PDB file of C-alpha atoms in Angstrom:
ATOM      1  CA  MET P 540       9.751 -17.467 -23.216  1.00 56.00           C
ATOM      2  CA  GLN P 541      12.860 -15.783 -24.603  1.00 54.00           C
ATOM      3  CA  ILE P 542      15.178 -13.839 -22.310  1.00 52.00           C
ATOM      4  CA  ASP P 543      14.274 -10.441 -23.797  1.00 57.00           C
ATOM      5  CA  ASN P 544      10.585 -11.117 -23.104  1.00 83.00           C
ATOM      6  CA  ILE P 545      11.386 -11.992 -19.505  1.00 88.00           C
ATOM      7  CA  TYR P 546      12.962  -8.566 -19.065  1.00 89.00           C
ATOM      8  CA  THR P 547       9.872  -7.009 -20.649  1.00 92.00           C
ATOM      9  CA  VAL P 548       7.611  -8.762 -18.147  1.00 93.00           C
ATOM     10  CA  ILE P 549       9.774  -7.631 -15.216  1.00 94.00           C
ATOM     11  CA  PHE P 550       9.804  -4.064 -16.559  1.00 95.00           C
ATOM     12  CA  ALA P 551       6.008  -4.087 -16.894  1.00 95.00           C
ATOM     13  CA  ALA P 552       5.723  -5.366 -13.316  1.00 96.00           C
ATOM     14  CA  VAL P 553       7.987  -2.795 -11.653  1.00 97.00           C
ATOM     15  CA  LEU P 554       7.235   0.307 -13.740  1.00 97.00           C
ATOM     16  CA  PRO P 555       3.875   1.267 -12.121  1.00 97.00           C
ATOM     17  CA  PRO P 556       5.242   1.026  -8.539  1.00 98.00           C
ATOM     18  CA  PHE P 557       8.315   3.058  -9.505  1.00 97.00           C
ATOM     19  CA  LEU P 558       6.124   5.733 -11.099  1.00 97.00           C
ATOM     20  CA  LEU P 559       4.086   6.073  -7.916  1.00 98.00           C
ATOM     21  CA  VAL P 560       7.253   6.301  -5.811  1.00 97.00           C
ATOM     22  CA  PHE P 561       8.411   9.087  -8.130  1.00 96.00           C
ATOM     23  CA  TYR P 562       5.021  10.775  -7.773  1.00 97.00           C
ATOM     24  CA  ILE P 563       5.186  10.858  -3.975  1.00 96.00           C
ATOM     25  CA  TRP P 564       8.833  11.976  -4.097  1.00 95.00           C
ATOM     26  CA  TYR P 565       7.840  14.805  -6.450  1.00 94.00           C
ATOM     27  CA  LYS P 566       5.024  15.920  -4.116  1.00 93.00           C
ATOM     28  CA  ASP P 567       7.584  16.340  -1.309  1.00 88.00           C
ATOM     29  CA  LYS P 568       9.033  19.503  -2.834  1.00 83.00           C
ATOM     30  CA  GLN P 569      10.297  21.307   0.257  1.00 81.00           C
ATOM     31  CA  GLN P 570      12.490  18.713   1.940  1.00 84.00           C
ATOM     32  CA  ARG P 571      12.814  15.563  -0.135  1.00 88.00           C
ATOM     33  CA  GLU P 572      13.971  12.324   1.392  1.00 93.00           C
ATOM     34  CA  PRO P 573      17.363  10.830   0.423  1.00 93.00           C
ATOM     35  CA  ILE P 574      17.142   8.444  -2.526  1.00 94.00           C
ATOM     36  CA  PHE P 575      19.117   5.880  -0.551  1.00 95.00           C
ATOM     37  CA  GLU P 576      16.548   5.858   2.261  1.00 95.00           C
ATOM     38  CA  MET P 577      13.683   5.586  -0.201  1.00 96.00           C
ATOM     39  CA  GLY P 578      15.428   2.710  -1.938  1.00 97.00           C
ATOM     40  CA  LYS P 579      15.887   1.064   1.432  1.00 97.00           C
ATOM     41  CA  GLY P 580      12.160   1.448   2.043  1.00 97.00           C
ATOM     42  CA  PHE P 581      11.411  -0.153  -1.325  1.00 98.00           C
ATOM     43  CA  LEU P 582      13.659  -3.096  -0.428  1.00 98.00           C
ATOM     44  CA  TYR P 583      11.903  -3.437   2.923  1.00 98.00           C
ATOM     45  CA  GLY P 584       8.666  -3.644   0.960  1.00 98.00           C
ATOM     46  CA  VAL P 585      10.083  -6.540  -1.069  1.00 98.00           C
ATOM     47  CA  ILE P 586      10.931  -8.294   2.197  1.00 98.00           C
ATOM     48  CA  SER P 587       7.435  -7.616   3.537  1.00 98.00           C
ATOM     49  CA  ALA P 588       5.992  -9.447   0.531  1.00 97.00           C
ATOM     50  CA  GLY P 589       7.980 -12.541   1.515  1.00 97.00           C
ATOM     51  CA  ILE P 590       6.797 -12.293   5.123  1.00 97.00           C
ATOM     52  CA  ALA P 591       3.174 -11.889   4.011  1.00 97.00           C
ATOM     53  CA  LEU P 592       3.463 -14.875   1.675  1.00 96.00           C
ATOM     54  CA  VAL P 593       4.684 -17.101   4.518  1.00 96.00           C
ATOM     55  CA  LEU P 594       1.824 -15.935   6.756  1.00 96.00           C
ATOM     56  CA  GLU P 595      -0.764 -16.476   4.024  1.00 95.00           C
ATOM     57  CA  LEU P 596       0.534 -19.970   3.244  1.00 94.00           C
ATOM     58  CA  ALA P 597       0.448 -20.826   6.943  1.00 95.00           C
ATOM     59  CA  LEU P 598      -3.163 -19.675   7.257  1.00 94.00           C
ATOM     60  CA  THR P 599      -4.172 -21.647   4.158  1.00 91.00           C
ATOM     61  CA  SER P 600      -2.328 -24.808   5.195  1.00 91.00           C
ATOM     62  CA  CYS P 601      -4.029 -24.659   8.612  1.00 91.00           C
ATOM     63  CA  TYR P 602      -7.383 -24.431   6.818  1.00 89.00           C
ATOM     64  CA  LEU P 603      -8.147 -21.077   8.434  1.00 92.00           C
ATOM     65  CA  VAL P 604      -8.558 -19.499   5.002  1.00 92.00           C
ATOM     66  CA  PRO P 605     -10.189 -21.177   1.963  1.00 90.00           C
ATOM     67  CA  ASP P 606      -7.932 -21.663  -1.028  1.00 86.00           C
ATOM     68  CA  GLU P 607     -10.732 -20.989  -3.521  1.00 87.00           C
ATOM     69  CA  PRO P 608     -13.756 -19.254  -1.952  1.00 89.00           C
ATOM     70  CA  THR P 609     -17.117 -20.435  -3.266  1.00 88.00           C
ATOM     71  CA  THR P 610     -19.485 -18.262  -1.200  1.00 90.00           C
ATOM     72  CA  LEU P 611     -19.713 -14.560  -0.431  1.00 92.00           C
ATOM     73  CA  PHE P 612     -18.794 -15.193   3.195  1.00 93.00           C
ATOM     74  CA  GLN P 613     -15.715 -17.224   2.258  1.00 94.00           C
ATOM     75  CA  ALA P 614     -14.637 -14.496  -0.185  1.00 94.00           C
ATOM     76  CA  GLY P 615     -14.957 -11.799   2.474  1.00 95.00           C
ATOM     77  CA  TRP P 616     -13.196 -13.985   5.055  1.00 96.00           C
ATOM     78  CA  LYS P 617     -10.289 -14.644   2.707  1.00 96.00           C
ATOM     79  CA  ALA P 618     -10.082 -10.968   1.729  1.00 96.00           C
ATOM     80  CA  PHE P 619      -9.501  -9.885   5.320  1.00 97.00           C
ATOM     81  CA  LEU P 620      -7.839 -12.813   7.089  1.00 96.00           C
ATOM     82  CA  GLY P 621      -6.041 -14.275   4.076  1.00 95.00           C
ATOM     83  CA  ALA P 622      -4.838 -11.050   2.449  1.00 96.00           C
ATOM     84  CA  ALA P 623      -5.419  -7.687   4.139  1.00 97.00           C
ATOM     85  CA  ILE P 624      -4.363  -8.575   7.687  1.00 98.00           C
ATOM     86  CA  PRO P 625      -1.125 -10.508   6.963  1.00 97.00           C
ATOM     87  CA  GLU P 626      -0.051  -8.138   4.171  1.00 98.00           C
ATOM     88  CA  GLU P 627      -0.645  -4.906   6.083  1.00 98.00           C
ATOM     89  CA  LEU P 628       0.906  -6.432   9.215  1.00 97.00           C
ATOM     90  CA  ALA P 629       4.058  -7.307   7.270  1.00 98.00           C
ATOM     91  CA  LYS P 630       4.238  -3.841   5.709  1.00 98.00           C
ATOM     92  CA  LEU P 631       3.682  -2.101   9.047  1.00 98.00           C
ATOM     93  CA  PHE P 632       6.424  -4.158  10.682  1.00 97.00           C
ATOM     94  CA  MET P 633       8.913  -3.240   7.944  1.00 98.00           C
ATOM     95  CA  LEU P 634       7.853   0.426   8.065  1.00 98.00           C
ATOM     96  CA  TRP P 635       8.485   0.436  11.800  1.00 97.00           C
ATOM     97  CA  LEU P 636      11.931  -1.080  11.272  1.00 97.00           C
ATOM     98  CA  LEU P 637      12.656   1.553   8.635  1.00 97.00           C
ATOM     99  CA  LEU P 638      11.582   4.573  10.704  1.00 96.00           C
ATOM    100  CA  ARG P 639      12.393   3.682  14.295  1.00 92.00           C
ATOM    101  CA  ARG P 640      15.884   5.242  14.082  1.00 90.00           C
ATOM    102  CA  ASN P 641      15.601   7.199  10.854  1.00 93.00           C
ATOM    103  CA  ARG P 642      16.944  10.716  11.403  1.00 92.00           C
ATOM    104  CA  TYR P 643      15.352  11.854   8.140  1.00 93.00           C
ATOM    105  CA  PHE P 644      11.864  11.163   9.480  1.00 94.00           C
ATOM    106  CA  ASP P 645      11.386  14.739  10.659  1.00 89.00           C
ATOM    107  CA  GLU P 646       8.204  15.886   8.898  1.00 93.00           C
ATOM    108  CA  ARG P 647       4.668  14.566   8.803  1.00 94.00           C
ATOM    109  CA  PHE P 648       4.663  13.934   5.067  1.00 96.00           C
ATOM    110  CA  ASP P 649       7.748  11.729   5.461  1.00 96.00           C
ATOM    111  CA  GLY P 650       5.575   9.023   6.995  1.00 96.00           C
ATOM    112  CA  ILE P 651       3.561   8.856   3.788  1.00 97.00           C
ATOM    113  CA  VAL P 652       6.704   8.901   1.631  1.00 97.00           C
ATOM    114  CA  TYR P 653       8.341   5.983   3.417  1.00 98.00           C
ATOM    115  CA  ALA P 654       5.103   4.011   3.717  1.00 98.00           C
ATOM    116  CA  VAL P 655       4.602   4.385  -0.041  1.00 98.00           C
ATOM    117  CA  CYS P 656       8.148   3.134  -0.675  1.00 98.00           C
ATOM    118  CA  VAL P 657       7.436   0.040   1.420  1.00 98.00           C
ATOM    119  CA  GLY P 658       4.036  -0.444  -0.197  1.00 98.00           C
ATOM    120  CA  MET P 659       5.420  -0.130  -3.709  1.00 98.00           C
ATOM    121  CA  GLY P 660       8.208  -2.589  -2.968  1.00 98.00           C
ATOM    122  CA  PHE P 661       5.494  -4.991  -1.896  1.00 98.00           C
ATOM    123  CA  ALA P 662       3.389  -4.227  -4.996  1.00 98.00           C
ATOM    124  CA  ALA P 663       6.335  -4.689  -7.376  1.00 98.00           C
ATOM    125  CA  THR P 664       7.106  -8.110  -5.893  1.00 97.00           C
ATOM    126  CA  GLU P 665       3.459  -9.141  -6.031  1.00 97.00           C
ATOM    127  CA  ASN P 666       3.276  -7.915  -9.636  1.00 97.00           C
ATOM    128  CA  ILE P 667       6.236 -10.044 -10.666  1.00 96.00           C
ATOM    129  CA  ILE P 668       4.635 -13.114  -9.063  1.00 96.00           C
ATOM    130  CA  TYR P 669       1.280 -12.516 -10.744  1.00 95.00           C
ATOM    131  CA  LEU P 670       2.719 -11.797 -14.187  1.00 95.00           C
ATOM    132  CA  PHE P 671       4.988 -14.856 -14.212  1.00 93.00           C
ATOM    133  CA  SER P 672       2.063 -16.957 -12.976  1.00 92.00           C
ATOM    134  CA  ASN P 673       0.009 -15.797 -15.977  1.00 91.00           C
ATOM    135  CA  LEU P 674       2.561 -15.647 -18.776  1.00 89.00           C
ATOM    136  CA  GLU P 675       0.000 -16.534 -21.442  1.00 89.00           C
ATOM    137  CA  ALA P 676      -1.925 -13.332 -20.713  1.00 90.00           C
ATOM    138  CA  TRP P 677       0.679 -11.262 -18.893  1.00 92.00           C
ATOM    139  CA  GLN P 678      -0.084  -8.107 -20.887  1.00 93.00           C
ATOM    140  CA  SER P 679      -3.710  -7.933 -19.767  1.00 94.00           C
ATOM    141  CA  VAL P 680      -2.752  -8.849 -16.195  1.00 94.00           C
ATOM    142  CA  ALA P 681      -0.107  -6.107 -16.190  1.00 95.00           C
ATOM    143  CA  VAL P 682      -2.592  -3.484 -17.412  1.00 96.00           C
ATOM    144  CA  SER P 683      -5.265  -4.554 -14.933  1.00 95.00           C
ATOM    145  CA  ARG P 684      -2.875  -4.489 -11.981  1.00 96.00           C
ATOM    146  CA  ALA P 685      -1.399  -1.152 -13.067  1.00 96.00           C
ATOM    147  CA  MET P 686      -4.897   0.343 -13.052  1.00 96.00           C
ATOM    148  CA  PHE P 687      -6.173  -1.127  -9.791  1.00 96.00           C
ATOM    149  CA  ALA P 688      -3.907  -3.336  -7.645  1.00 96.00           C
ATOM    150  CA  VAL P 689      -0.823  -1.091  -7.623  1.00 97.00           C
ATOM    151  CA  PRO P 690      -2.779   2.151  -6.979  1.00 97.00           C
ATOM    152  CA  GLY P 691      -4.657   0.198  -4.307  1.00 97.00           C
ATOM    153  CA  HIS P 692      -1.435  -0.647  -2.471  1.00 98.00           C
ATOM    154  CA  PHE P 693      -0.353   2.959  -2.929  1.00 98.00           C
ATOM    155  CA  LEU P 694      -3.500   4.233  -1.200  1.00 98.00           C
ATOM    156  CA  PHE P 695      -3.260   1.641   1.578  1.00 98.00           C
ATOM    157  CA  ALA P 696       0.292   2.886   2.158  1.00 98.00           C
ATOM    158  CA  VAL P 697      -0.767   6.544   2.134  1.00 98.00           C
ATOM    159  CA  THR P 698      -3.279   5.728   4.879  1.00 98.00           C
ATOM    160  CA  MET P 699      -0.728   3.807   6.948  1.00 97.00           C
ATOM    161  CA  GLY P 700       1.888   6.550   6.607  1.00 97.00           C
ATOM    162  CA  TYR P 701      -0.670   9.233   7.410  1.00 97.00           C
ATOM    163  CA  PHE P 702      -1.630   7.683  10.733  1.00 96.00           C
ATOM    164  CA  TYR P 703       1.971   6.715  11.501  1.00 96.00           C
ATOM    165  CA  SER P 704       2.956  10.387  11.351  1.00 95.00           C
ATOM    166  CA  MET P 705      -0.199  11.501  13.168  1.00 93.00           C
ATOM    167  CA  ILE P 706       0.812   9.352  16.129  1.00 92.00           C
ATOM    168  CA  CYS P 707       4.545  10.122  16.017  1.00 91.00           C
ATOM    169  CA  PHE P 708       4.026  13.901  15.830  1.00 89.00           C
ATOM    170  CA  GLY P 709       1.320  14.014  18.475  1.00 83.00           C
ATOM    171  CA  ASP P 710      -1.578  14.938  16.188  1.00 84.00           C
ATOM    172  CA  LEU P 711      -3.567  11.908  17.344  1.00 83.00           C
ATOM    173  CA  ASP P 712      -3.975  10.472  20.814  1.00 80.00           C
ATOM    174  CA  TRP P 713      -1.720   7.444  21.325  1.00 76.00           C
ATOM    175  CA  ARG P 714      -4.745   5.463  22.519  1.00 77.00           C
ATOM    176  CA  LYS P 715      -5.980   5.618  18.941  1.00 81.00           C
ATOM    177  CA  SER P 716      -2.661   4.359  17.572  1.00 87.00           C
ATOM    178  CA  SER P 717      -4.286   1.140  16.367  1.00 90.00           C
ATOM    179  CA  ARG P 718      -5.547   3.164  13.399  1.00 92.00           C
ATOM    180  CA  ILE P 719      -2.053   2.762  11.940  1.00 94.00           C
ATOM    181  CA  PHE P 720      -2.979  -0.889  11.394  1.00 96.00           C
ATOM    182  CA  TRP P 721      -6.747  -1.230  11.154  1.00 96.00           C
ATOM    183  CA  ALA P 722      -7.324   1.748   8.821  1.00 97.00           C
ATOM    184  CA  PRO P 723      -5.247   0.292   5.929  1.00 98.00           C
ATOM    185  CA  VAL P 724      -6.571  -3.192   6.760  1.00 98.00           C
ATOM    186  CA  LEU P 725     -10.140  -1.926   6.457  1.00 98.00           C
ATOM    187  CA  LEU P 726      -9.395  -0.340   3.083  1.00 98.00           C
ATOM    188  CA  HIS P 727      -7.430  -3.341   1.823  1.00 98.00           C
ATOM    189  CA  GLY P 728      -9.946  -5.876   3.078  1.00 98.00           C
ATOM    190  CA  THR P 729     -12.926  -4.042   1.622  1.00 98.00           C
ATOM    191  CA  TYR P 730     -11.114  -3.640  -1.701  1.00 98.00           C
ATOM    192  CA  ASP P 731     -10.310  -7.360  -1.896  1.00 97.00           C
ATOM    193  CA  ALA P 732     -13.694  -8.435  -0.533  1.00 96.00           C
ATOM    194  CA  LEU P 733     -15.677  -6.531  -3.154  1.00 96.00           C
ATOM    195  CA  LEU P 734     -13.467  -7.900  -5.919  1.00 95.00           C
ATOM    196  CA  MET P 735     -13.455 -11.503  -4.655  1.00 94.00           C
ATOM    197  CA  MET P 736     -17.168 -11.502  -3.877  1.00 93.00           C
ATOM    198  CA  SER P 737     -17.984 -10.209  -7.349  1.00 92.00           C
ATOM    199  CA  SER P 738     -15.983 -13.130  -8.798  1.00 88.00           C
ATOM    200  CA  VAL P 739     -17.846 -15.846  -6.870  1.00 85.00           C
ATOM    201  CA  GLY P 740     -20.636 -15.808  -9.429  1.00 72.00           C
ATOM    202  CA  THR P 741     -23.864 -14.829  -7.697  1.00 73.00           C
ATOM    203  CA  MET P 742     -26.800 -12.612  -8.599  1.00 78.00           C
ATOM    204  CA  TRP P 743     -25.018  -9.817  -6.722  1.00 85.00           C
ATOM    205  CA  SER P 744     -21.824  -9.937  -8.811  1.00 86.00           C
ATOM    206  CA  GLY P 745     -22.700  -6.944 -10.995  1.00 89.00           C
ATOM    207  CA  ILE P 746     -23.728  -4.779  -8.040  1.00 93.00           C
ATOM    208  CA  LEU P 747     -20.596  -5.754  -6.103  1.00 93.00           C
ATOM    209  CA  LEU P 748     -18.409  -4.852  -9.078  1.00 93.00           C
ATOM    210  CA  ILE P 749     -20.048  -1.433  -9.346  1.00 95.00           C
ATOM    211  CA  GLY P 750     -19.499  -1.032  -5.616  1.00 96.00           C
ATOM    212  CA  PHE P 751     -15.836  -1.916  -6.141  1.00 96.00           C
ATOM    213  CA  TYR P 752     -15.378   0.910  -8.673  1.00 96.00           C
ATOM    214  CA  ILE P 753     -17.167   3.408  -6.422  1.00 97.00           C
ATOM    215  CA  PHE P 754     -15.045   2.315  -3.467  1.00 97.00           C
ATOM    216  CA  CYS P 755     -11.829   2.782  -5.497  1.00 97.00           C
ATOM    217  CA  PHE P 756     -12.908   6.314  -6.422  1.00 97.00           C
ATOM    218  CA  LYS P 757     -13.723   7.187  -2.795  1.00 97.00           C
ATOM    219  CA  MET P 758     -10.432   5.691  -1.643  1.00 97.00           C
ATOM    220  CA  LEU P 759      -8.589   7.832  -4.197  1.00 97.00           C
ATOM    221  CA  GLN P 760     -10.321  10.946  -2.883  1.00 97.00           C
ATOM    222  CA  GLY P 761      -9.358  10.021   0.681  1.00 97.00           C
ATOM    223  CA  GLY P 762      -5.740   9.417  -0.280  1.00 97.00           C
ATOM    224  CA  ARG P 763      -5.454  12.771  -2.027  1.00 97.00           C
ATOM    225  CA  ARG P 764      -6.978  14.495   1.004  1.00 97.00           C
ATOM    226  CA  ARG P 765      -4.523  12.854   3.413  1.00 97.00           C
ATOM    227  CA  ILE P 766      -1.564  13.828   1.222  1.00 97.00           C
ATOM    228  CA  ALA P 767      -2.781  17.438   1.079  1.00 95.00           C
ATOM    229  CA  GLU P 768      -3.384  17.550   4.834  1.00 95.00           C
ATOM    230  CA  GLN P 769       0.121  16.427   5.735  1.00 95.00           C
ATOM    231  CA  LEU P 770       1.736  18.762   3.234  1.00 94.00           C
ATOM    232  CA  GLU P 771      -0.282  21.641   4.710  1.00 92.00           C
ATOM    233  CA  ARG P 772       0.673  20.707   8.277  1.00 91.00           C
ATOM    234  CA  ASP P 773       4.365  20.660   7.347  1.00 89.00           C
ATOM    235  CA  LYS P 774       4.013  24.021   5.593  1.00 86.00           C
ATOM    236  CA  LYS P 775       2.435  25.603   8.687  1.00 84.00           C
ATOM    237  CA  ARG P 776       5.202  24.162  10.855  1.00 81.00           C
ATOM    238  CA  ARG P 777       7.929  25.611   8.618  1.00 77.00           C
ATOM    239  CA  ASP P 778       6.155  28.974   8.496  1.00 71.00           C
ATOM    240  CA  SER P 779       5.914  29.078  12.290  1.00 74.00           C
ATOM    241  CA  LEU P 780       9.637  28.367  12.608  1.00 71.00           C
ATOM    242  CA  ILE P 781      10.447  31.225  10.235  1.00 67.00           C
ATOM    243  CA  CYS P 782       8.266  33.633  12.195  1.00 57.00           C
TER     244      CYS P 782
END
């Protein structure tokens, strides 16, 4: 591959995550986060991808996760233990590092903004790996991931950031704080499980694929609702301070 094509592949890999970071930055119209802090969050997401990769390789090398699932159970097991849990754990750890002493984390919507930055840093790194692993068909892989995988990571991040703020601002009992982790894991694991199970090649493949599309639509609706809720909570807080 020529050097100009390499740059094209990298551009195709990072453009969708950057567009979604811009989208969430644009939604935060009242008190936008500093670009430097958002860039830092994106970098933390890149680091989280490396952490997740190490965890996933360790699980595979210890034979806790099948390398190539051949049954529906193995596909579901790999989706949760081999992907959703290590990846969301790595992202949550980096989000915590990013926000634990961040003086700009002063509104509920900020949790979503920073979680999306981390999630999109992860997605951009994963995109680069996938595209360079499939150079013969990188265009189709790029389109497919831009339509599903990247928005999926975006919505997992919206969920994580939503519950992170809910706990930090006292909107949710601290005893339910585990939702910060298991809610995005449940979404991520179900997303991967439906996709992997539909690829195993059983009589249920078509039904599972339809279920995957329905699940993506429902997840999109949930993400939009959580974004709207946090924006509304911040608006009410600002209005109360004015009064």
